[in-house]
Amino acid sequence: MSIVLVSNGPGELATWVRPLADALHRSLLLRPRAPWSPISLRLVLVPCPNATGTEAQVASRWGVFDRITAADQFWPLLLRPGRYGAWPGRGVVVFLGGDQFWSVLLSARLRYRHITYAEWVARWPRWNDRVAAMGAAVRDQLPSRFQPRCSVIGDLMADLSSHARQASPLPEGEWVALLPGSKRAKLCVGVPFLLETADRLAARRPECRFLLPVAPTTSADELVRYAGRANPIAAGYQAAVDALAAPAVDGCGRRLITRAGTVIELQEDPPAHGALSQCALALTTVGANTAELGALGVPMIVLVPTQHLGVMQAWDGWLGLIARLPGLRWCIGVLLSAWRLRHHGFLAWPNISAGRMVVPERVGAITPEAIATEAEAWLSAPDRLQGMRDDLRSLRGQPGAVAALAGEIRQLLPRALSD
């Protein structure tokens, strides 16, 4: 028998898939960690415009999946599952990111039972054996005949904080996290922008120490390239990397040292939740990282520098697809990005969840000098930072959703296998 987790991008893998996979292994003793087990754990990645293409390689390093199917193999898998190994006659498909319809198709093709984890809406309740909802609003939206299939389990990300508390403490200091993103479109802008911001903030506030978690879809060497001549956008910023140095005696990893002498500690062992949870403030791009920071209760400033709209096409949905059309990419990407920014509403996940401005979003032709000034103001006002932290924690909900989802999956297994 198989449990098949279906997902798409790096954020979902780090915050939903990996914690659930670990929980399932603890409760069920699955292959490959338990080679004798009658139940295997598999991962199927689905097509997604926001994926990086390296998700399969990242997941393979964890050693928790018996088999991984890459996103570019999804359609051939639907047509001929046997080409990708033997599939047991019974199993459970678990939706954990992407388009919910892909997991509907896969469960129907494999004739497996099906459960969807729904953050905001469950789109195909008729074809789900169970729906695991983040909140009661998901259940209330369902037609009454499908509501008995739905259980409210809470926010999977709420468990991040309890796991983070087990991490080793960072060296003493006032830590500021820098999160430039995980995709090329964001890194081209985010790396040079945040390096200069760090230089300017360090000049204003010498006691600051900087942490940069390296996304599993990139590397320290690539970050250096994004800060140099290989990235044309970097020419518009004053910061540059002088060296990629070995870890300091009290450091947490290798270090980027800028030309101005600012030291930025790299966290190269993802996920970096334990280290991030100890930071006083984070400077971050938009995306799933805002949800992670919110779940960890880390105050943040969310940055969208619109002076680089020509490369900022990492949008979700049909807008992102159109912005990538060959030949029209630059023109349409700029127009659509400008339109979306003008009508964006909220961009950071804590603000979207709360329906109000919990964390500041800086959208426009922002500069490193302006962001360094604002960051200094926040760091100089610990009461304001604590207020933002308290607001984030109030949105997070109680831990336990990962264990609850693992329990829902166990209920879909034949009783002899789940005991």
Coordinates of C-alpha atoms in Angstrom, one line a residue:
M1 CA 0.0 0.0 0.0
S2 CA 1.1 3.6 -0.6
I3 CA 0.6 7.0 0.9
V4 CA 1.1 9.5 -1.9
L5 CA 1.8 13.2 -1.0
V6 CA 1.0 15.6 -3.9
S7 CA 2.6 19.0 -3.8
N8 CA 4.2 21.7 -6.0
G9 CA 6.7 24.4 -4.8
P10 CA 9.5 24.9 -2.3
G11 CA 7.4 26.6 0.3
E12 CA 4.8 23.8 0.5
L13 CA 7.6 21.2 0.6
A14 CA 9.3 22.9 3.5
T15 CA 6.3 23.8 5.6
W16 CA 3.7 21.1 4.8
V17 CA 5.2 18.1 3.2
R18 CA 8.3 17.5 5.3
P19 CA 6.6 17.9 8.7
L20 CA 3.8 15.6 7.6
A21 CA 6.2 13.0 6.1
D22 CA 8.2 12.9 9.4
A23 CA 5.0 12.6 11.4
L24 CA 3.8 9.7 9.2
H25 CA 7.1 7.9 9.6
R26 CA 6.9 8.2 13.4
S27 CA 3.4 6.9 13.6
L28 CA 3.3 4.2 10.9
L29 CA 6.9 3.1 10.3
L30 CA 6.9 3.5 6.5
R31 CA 9.3 2.6 3.7
P32 CA 12.0 3.7 3.0
R33 CA 13.0 4.2 6.7
A34 CA 11.4 0.9 7.6
P35 CA 12.3 -1.4 4.6
W36 CA 10.1 -4.2 5.9
S37 CA 7.0 -2.1 6.1
P38 CA 4.0 -2.9 3.9
I39 CA 3.3 0.8 3.4
S40 CA 5.5 3.1 1.3
L41 CA 5.6 6.9 1.3
R42 CA 5.8 8.5 -2.1
L43 CA 5.9 12.1 -3.4
V44 CA 4.3 13.3 -6.6
L45 CA 5.1 16.8 -7.8
V46 CA 2.6 18.6 -10.0
P47 CA 3.1 21.3 -12.7
C48 CA 3.3 24.8 -11.2
P49 CA 4.5 28.1 -12.6
N50 CA 6.0 29.1 -9.3
A51 CA 8.1 25.9 -8.9
T52 CA 11.8 26.1 -9.4
G53 CA 12.4 22.7 -11.1
T54 CA 14.6 21.5 -8.3
E55 CA 11.9 20.3 -5.9
A56 CA 12.5 16.6 -6.6
Q57 CA 16.2 16.9 -5.9
V58 CA 15.6 18.8 -2.7
A59 CA 13.0 16.2 -1.4
S60 CA 15.3 13.3 -2.3
R61 CA 17.9 14.6 0.2
W62 CA 15.5 14.1 3.1
G63 CA 15.5 10.3 2.7
V64 CA 11.8 10.1 3.6
F65 CA 10.3 9.0 0.3
D66 CA 10.3 5.6 -1.3
R67 CA 9.8 7.1 -4.7
I68 CA 9.6 10.7 -6.0
T69 CA 7.9 11.7 -9.3
A70 CA 9.1 15.0 -10.7
A71 CA 6.6 17.6 -12.0
D72 CA 7.6 17.1 -15.7
Q73 CA 6.6 13.4 -15.3
F74 CA 3.1 14.1 -13.9
W75 CA 1.2 13.8 -17.2
P76 CA 3.1 10.7 -18.4
L77 CA 2.4 9.2 -14.9
L78 CA -1.4 9.7 -15.3
L79 CA -1.3 8.1 -18.7
R80 CA 1.0 5.1 -17.8
P81 CA 1.6 4.8 -14.1
G82 CA 3.5 1.5 -14.6
R83 CA 6.4 3.4 -16.3
Y84 CA 7.2 4.9 -12.9
G85 CA 7.4 1.7 -10.8
A86 CA 4.8 -0.6 -9.4
W87 CA 1.8 1.0 -7.7
P88 CA 0.1 -1.1 -5.0
G89 CA -3.6 -1.8 -5.5
R90 CA -4.6 0.3 -2.5
G91 CA -3.4 3.7 -1.3
V92 CA -4.2 7.2 -0.2
V93 CA -3.5 10.4 -2.1
V94 CA -2.9 13.5 0.0
F95 CA -3.2 17.0 -1.5
L96 CA -0.6 19.4 -0.1
G97 CA -0.2 22.1 -2.6
G98 CA -0.7 23.1 -6.3
D99 CA -4.0 22.8 -8.1
Q100 CA -6.4 20.5 -6.2
F101 CA -7.7 19.1 -9.4
W102 CA -4.3 17.3 -10.1
S103 CA -4.7 15.2 -6.9
V104 CA -8.3 14.4 -7.9
L105 CA -7.0 13.1 -11.3
L106 CA -4.2 11.1 -9.7
S107 CA -6.4 9.5 -7.1
A108 CA -9.0 8.6 -9.7
R109 CA -6.3 7.1 -12.0
L110 CA -4.7 5.1 -9.3
R111 CA -8.1 4.2 -7.7
Y112 CA -6.8 5.4 -4.3
R113 CA -8.7 7.1 -1.5
H114 CA -8.2 10.9 -1.4
I115 CA -7.8 13.6 1.2
T116 CA -7.3 17.3 0.6
Y117 CA -5.7 19.8 3.1
A118 CA -7.6 23.0 2.4
E119 CA -6.4 26.4 3.6
W120 CA -9.1 28.5 2.2
V121 CA -11.5 26.4 0.1
A122 CA -12.1 22.7 -0.8
R123 CA -12.8 22.8 -4.5
W124 CA -13.7 19.2 -5.3
P125 CA -15.5 17.8 -2.2
R126 CA -17.4 15.2 -4.2
W127 CA -14.2 13.4 -5.1
N128 CA -12.7 13.6 -1.7
D129 CA -13.1 10.9 0.9
R130 CA -12.0 13.4 3.5
V131 CA -11.2 17.2 3.7
A132 CA -8.8 18.4 6.4
A133 CA -9.6 22.2 6.8
M134 CA -7.4 24.9 8.2
G135 CA -10.4 26.7 9.7
A136 CA -14.1 26.4 10.1
A137 CA -14.7 28.8 7.2
V138 CA -13.6 26.0 4.8
R139 CA -16.2 23.6 6.2
D140 CA -18.9 26.2 6.2
Q141 CA -18.4 26.9 2.5
L142 CA -19.1 23.3 1.6
P143 CA -22.5 22.1 0.6
S144 CA -24.3 20.6 3.6
R145 CA -24.1 17.0 2.3
F146 CA -20.3 17.2 2.1
Q147 CA -19.7 18.8 5.5
P148 CA -19.5 15.5 7.4
R149 CA -16.5 14.7 5.3
C150 CA -14.6 17.7 6.6
S151 CA -12.6 18.0 9.8
V152 CA -11.1 21.3 11.0
I153 CA -7.5 20.4 12.0
G154 CA -5.9 23.9 12.1
D155 CA -2.9 25.5 10.4
L156 CA -0.1 23.1 9.5
M157 CA 2.4 26.0 9.9
A158 CA 1.4 26.4 13.5
D159 CA 3.6 23.4 14.3
L160 CA 6.7 25.2 13.0
S161 CA 7.2 27.2 16.2
S162 CA 7.2 24.1 18.5
H163 CA 9.8 22.5 16.3
A164 CA 11.9 25.7 16.2
R165 CA 12.2 25.8 20.0
Q166 CA 14.3 22.6 19.8
A167 CA 17.0 24.4 17.8
S168 CA 20.4 25.5 19.1
P169 CA 20.6 29.1 20.2
L170 CA 22.2 31.7 17.9
P171 CA 25.3 33.5 19.1
E172 CA 24.6 36.6 21.2
G173 CA 23.5 39.6 19.2
E174 CA 20.6 41.5 17.6
W175 CA 19.9 39.3 14.6
V176 CA 18.2 40.5 11.4
A177 CA 17.2 37.9 8.9
L178 CA 17.5 38.5 5.1
L179 CA 15.3 36.5 2.9
P180 CA 15.8 37.4 -0.8
G181 CA 13.7 34.5 -2.1
S182 CA 14.2 31.1 -3.7
K183 CA 13.5 31.7 -7.4
R184 CA 15.7 33.4 -9.9
A185 CA 13.3 36.3 -10.6
K186 CA 13.3 37.2 -6.9
L187 CA 17.0 36.5 -6.3
C188 CA 18.2 38.8 -9.1
V189 CA 16.6 41.7 -7.2
G190 CA 16.6 40.5 -3.6
V191 CA 20.3 39.7 -3.2
P192 CA 21.8 43.0 -4.3
F193 CA 19.0 45.0 -2.7
L194 CA 19.3 43.2 0.7
L195 CA 23.1 43.2 0.7
E196 CA 23.1 47.0 0.3
T197 CA 20.4 47.3 2.9
A198 CA 22.5 45.3 5.3
D199 CA 25.5 47.5 4.7
R200 CA 23.5 50.6 5.4
L201 CA 21.8 49.2 8.5
A202 CA 25.2 47.9 9.8
A203 CA 26.6 51.5 9.5
R204 CA 23.6 52.9 11.5
R205 CA 23.5 50.1 14.0
P206 CA 26.8 48.3 14.4
E207 CA 25.5 45.8 16.9
C208 CA 23.3 44.1 14.2
R209 CA 24.2 40.6 13.1
F210 CA 22.7 39.3 9.9
L211 CA 21.4 35.8 9.0
L212 CA 20.6 34.7 5.4
P213 CA 18.9 31.3 5.2
V214 CA 20.0 29.7 1.9
A215 CA 16.9 28.3 0.1
P216 CA 17.3 24.6 -0.8
T217 CA 16.7 25.6 -4.4
T218 CA 19.8 27.7 -4.6
S219 CA 23.3 27.8 -3.1
A220 CA 25.9 30.1 -1.5
D221 CA 27.9 30.2 -4.7
E222 CA 24.8 31.3 -6.7
L223 CA 24.1 34.1 -4.1
V224 CA 27.6 35.4 -4.8
R225 CA 26.9 35.4 -8.5
Y226 CA 23.6 37.3 -8.0
A227 CA 25.5 39.9 -6.2
G228 CA 28.1 40.3 -9.0
R229 CA 28.6 41.1 -12.7
A230 CA 26.6 38.0 -13.8
N231 CA 23.5 39.8 -12.6
P232 CA 22.9 43.1 -14.5
I233 CA 20.6 44.4 -11.8
A234 CA 23.5 44.3 -9.2
A235 CA 25.2 47.1 -11.1
G236 CA 22.5 49.5 -9.8
Y237 CA 23.4 48.8 -6.2
Q238 CA 26.5 49.7 -4.2
A239 CA 26.9 46.5 -2.3
A240 CA 29.1 43.6 -3.5
V241 CA 30.5 40.4 -2.0
D242 CA 34.1 40.6 -1.1
A243 CA 34.5 37.0 0.1
L244 CA 32.6 33.8 0.9
A245 CA 34.4 32.9 4.1
A246 CA 34.5 29.8 6.4
P247 CA 32.3 29.8 9.5
A248 CA 33.4 31.9 12.5
V249 CA 34.1 30.1 15.8
D250 CA 30.8 31.2 17.2
G251 CA 29.0 31.4 13.9
C252 CA 26.2 29.2 12.4
G253 CA 27.7 28.6 8.9
R254 CA 29.8 30.1 6.1
R255 CA 29.8 33.9 5.8
L256 CA 29.3 36.4 3.0
I257 CA 31.5 39.4 3.7
T258 CA 30.5 42.5 1.7
R259 CA 32.9 45.0 0.3
A260 CA 31.9 47.4 3.1
G261 CA 32.9 44.7 5.7
T262 CA 29.4 43.6 6.7
V263 CA 29.3 39.9 7.8
I264 CA 26.3 37.9 6.8
E265 CA 26.0 34.5 8.3
L266 CA 24.6 31.8 6.0
Q267 CA 22.2 29.1 7.2
E268 CA 22.8 26.3 4.6
D269 CA 21.0 23.5 6.4
P270 CA 17.3 24.0 5.6
P271 CA 14.8 24.4 7.0
A272 CA 16.1 27.4 9.1
H273 CA 13.1 27.7 11.3
G274 CA 15.0 27.4 14.6
A275 CA 17.5 30.2 13.7
L276 CA 14.8 32.4 12.1
S277 CA 12.6 32.2 15.2
Q278 CA 15.5 33.9 17.2
C279 CA 15.7 36.9 14.9
A280 CA 14.5 40.3 16.0
L281 CA 13.4 41.3 12.5
A282 CA 13.3 39.9 9.0
L283 CA 13.5 41.7 5.7
T284 CA 11.8 39.5 3.1
T285 CA 10.4 39.3 -0.3
V286 CA 6.7 38.2 -0.8
G287 CA 5.9 34.5 -1.0
A288 CA 5.6 31.5 1.3
N289 CA 8.4 32.8 3.4
T290 CA 6.0 35.4 4.8
A291 CA 3.8 32.6 6.0
E292 CA 6.7 30.8 7.6
L293 CA 7.9 34.0 9.4
G294 CA 4.4 34.6 10.5
A295 CA 4.0 31.1 11.9
L296 CA 7.3 31.6 13.8
G297 CA 6.2 34.9 15.2
V298 CA 9.1 36.8 13.6
P299 CA 8.4 40.5 12.9
M300 CA 9.1 41.4 9.3
I301 CA 9.1 44.1 6.6
V302 CA 7.9 42.8 3.3
L303 CA 9.6 44.3 0.2
V304 CA 8.5 44.6 -3.4
P305 CA 10.8 47.0 -5.3
T306 CA 8.8 47.8 -8.4
Q307 CA 11.7 49.5 -10.2
H308 CA 12.5 46.0 -11.4
L309 CA 9.2 44.8 -12.7
G310 CA 10.8 43.5 -15.9
V311 CA 12.2 40.5 -13.9
M312 CA 9.6 40.3 -11.2
Q313 CA 7.2 37.9 -12.9
A314 CA 7.1 35.3 -10.2
W315 CA 3.3 35.8 -9.8
D316 CA 0.8 33.1 -9.1
G317 CA -2.0 31.9 -11.3
W318 CA -3.0 32.9 -14.8
L319 CA -1.2 36.3 -14.6
G320 CA 2.1 34.5 -14.1
L321 CA 1.4 32.2 -17.0
I322 CA 0.7 35.0 -19.4
A323 CA 3.7 37.0 -18.2
R324 CA 5.9 34.0 -19.3
L325 CA 4.6 33.9 -22.9
P326 CA 7.6 33.7 -25.3
G327 CA 8.2 36.9 -27.2
L328 CA 5.7 38.9 -25.2
R329 CA 7.3 38.1 -21.8
W330 CA 8.9 41.4 -21.0
C331 CA 6.1 43.7 -22.2
I332 CA 3.2 41.7 -20.8
G333 CA 5.1 40.9 -17.6
V334 CA 5.6 44.6 -16.9
L335 CA 2.0 45.6 -17.7
L336 CA 0.5 42.7 -15.6
S337 CA 2.9 43.2 -12.7
A338 CA 2.2 46.9 -12.7
W339 CA -1.6 46.3 -12.8
R340 CA -1.4 43.7 -10.0
L341 CA 0.6 45.9 -7.8
R342 CA -1.8 48.8 -8.2
H343 CA -4.8 46.5 -7.3
H344 CA -2.9 44.1 -5.1
G345 CA -4.7 44.4 -1.8
F346 CA -2.5 42.5 0.7
L347 CA 0.6 40.6 -0.4
A348 CA 2.0 39.1 2.8
W349 CA 0.3 36.0 4.1
P350 CA -0.2 37.3 7.7
N351 CA -2.0 40.4 6.2
I352 CA -4.1 38.2 3.9
S353 CA -5.0 35.9 6.8
A354 CA -5.9 38.8 9.1
G355 CA -7.6 41.0 6.5
R356 CA -5.6 43.9 7.8
M357 CA -2.1 45.3 7.9
V358 CA -0.2 43.3 10.5
V359 CA 3.2 43.6 9.0
P360 CA 4.4 46.5 6.8
E361 CA 4.5 46.0 3.1
R362 CA 6.8 48.3 1.1
V363 CA 5.6 48.3 -2.5
G364 CA 7.1 50.8 -5.0
A365 CA 10.5 52.2 -6.1
I366 CA 11.9 51.6 -2.6
T367 CA 15.6 52.0 -1.8
P368 CA 18.0 50.2 0.5
E369 CA 18.6 53.4 2.4
A370 CA 14.8 53.8 3.1
I371 CA 14.5 50.2 4.2
A372 CA 17.6 50.4 6.4
T373 CA 16.1 53.6 8.0
E374 CA 12.8 51.8 8.7
A375 CA 14.5 48.7 10.0
E376 CA 16.5 50.8 12.4
A377 CA 13.3 52.5 13.6
W378 CA 11.7 49.1 14.3
L379 CA 14.8 47.8 16.1
S380 CA 15.0 50.9 18.2
A381 CA 11.4 50.4 19.4
P382 CA 11.3 46.9 21.1
D383 CA 7.7 47.5 22.3
R384 CA 6.5 48.0 18.7
L385 CA 8.4 44.8 17.6
Q386 CA 6.8 42.9 20.5
G387 CA 3.4 44.2 19.4
M388 CA 3.9 42.9 15.9
R389 CA 5.2 39.6 17.3
D390 CA 2.1 39.2 19.5
D391 CA -0.2 40.0 16.5
L392 CA 1.5 37.3 14.5
R393 CA 1.2 34.7 17.3
S394 CA -2.5 35.5 17.7
L395 CA -3.0 34.5 14.0
R396 CA -1.0 31.3 14.2
G397 CA -3.4 29.1 16.0
Q398 CA -2.5 26.1 18.2
P399 CA 0.1 23.4 17.3
G400 CA -1.2 20.0 16.5
A401 CA -2.4 20.2 12.9
V402 CA 0.3 18.0 11.5
A403 CA -0.5 15.2 14.0
A404 CA -4.2 15.7 13.3
L405 CA -3.7 15.3 9.5
A406 CA -1.6 12.2 10.0
G407 CA -4.5 10.8 12.1
E408 CA -7.0 11.6 9.3
I409 CA -4.7 9.7 6.8
R410 CA -4.5 6.7 9.1
Q411 CA -8.3 6.5 9.2
L412 CA -8.3 6.1 5.4
L413 CA -6.0 3.1 5.6
P414 CA -7.3 -0.4 6.0
R415 CA -7.5 -1.0 9.8
A416 CA -5.0 -3.9 9.7
L417 CA -2.3 -1.6 8.3
S418 CA -3.0 1.4 10.4
D419 CA -2.9 -0.4 13.8

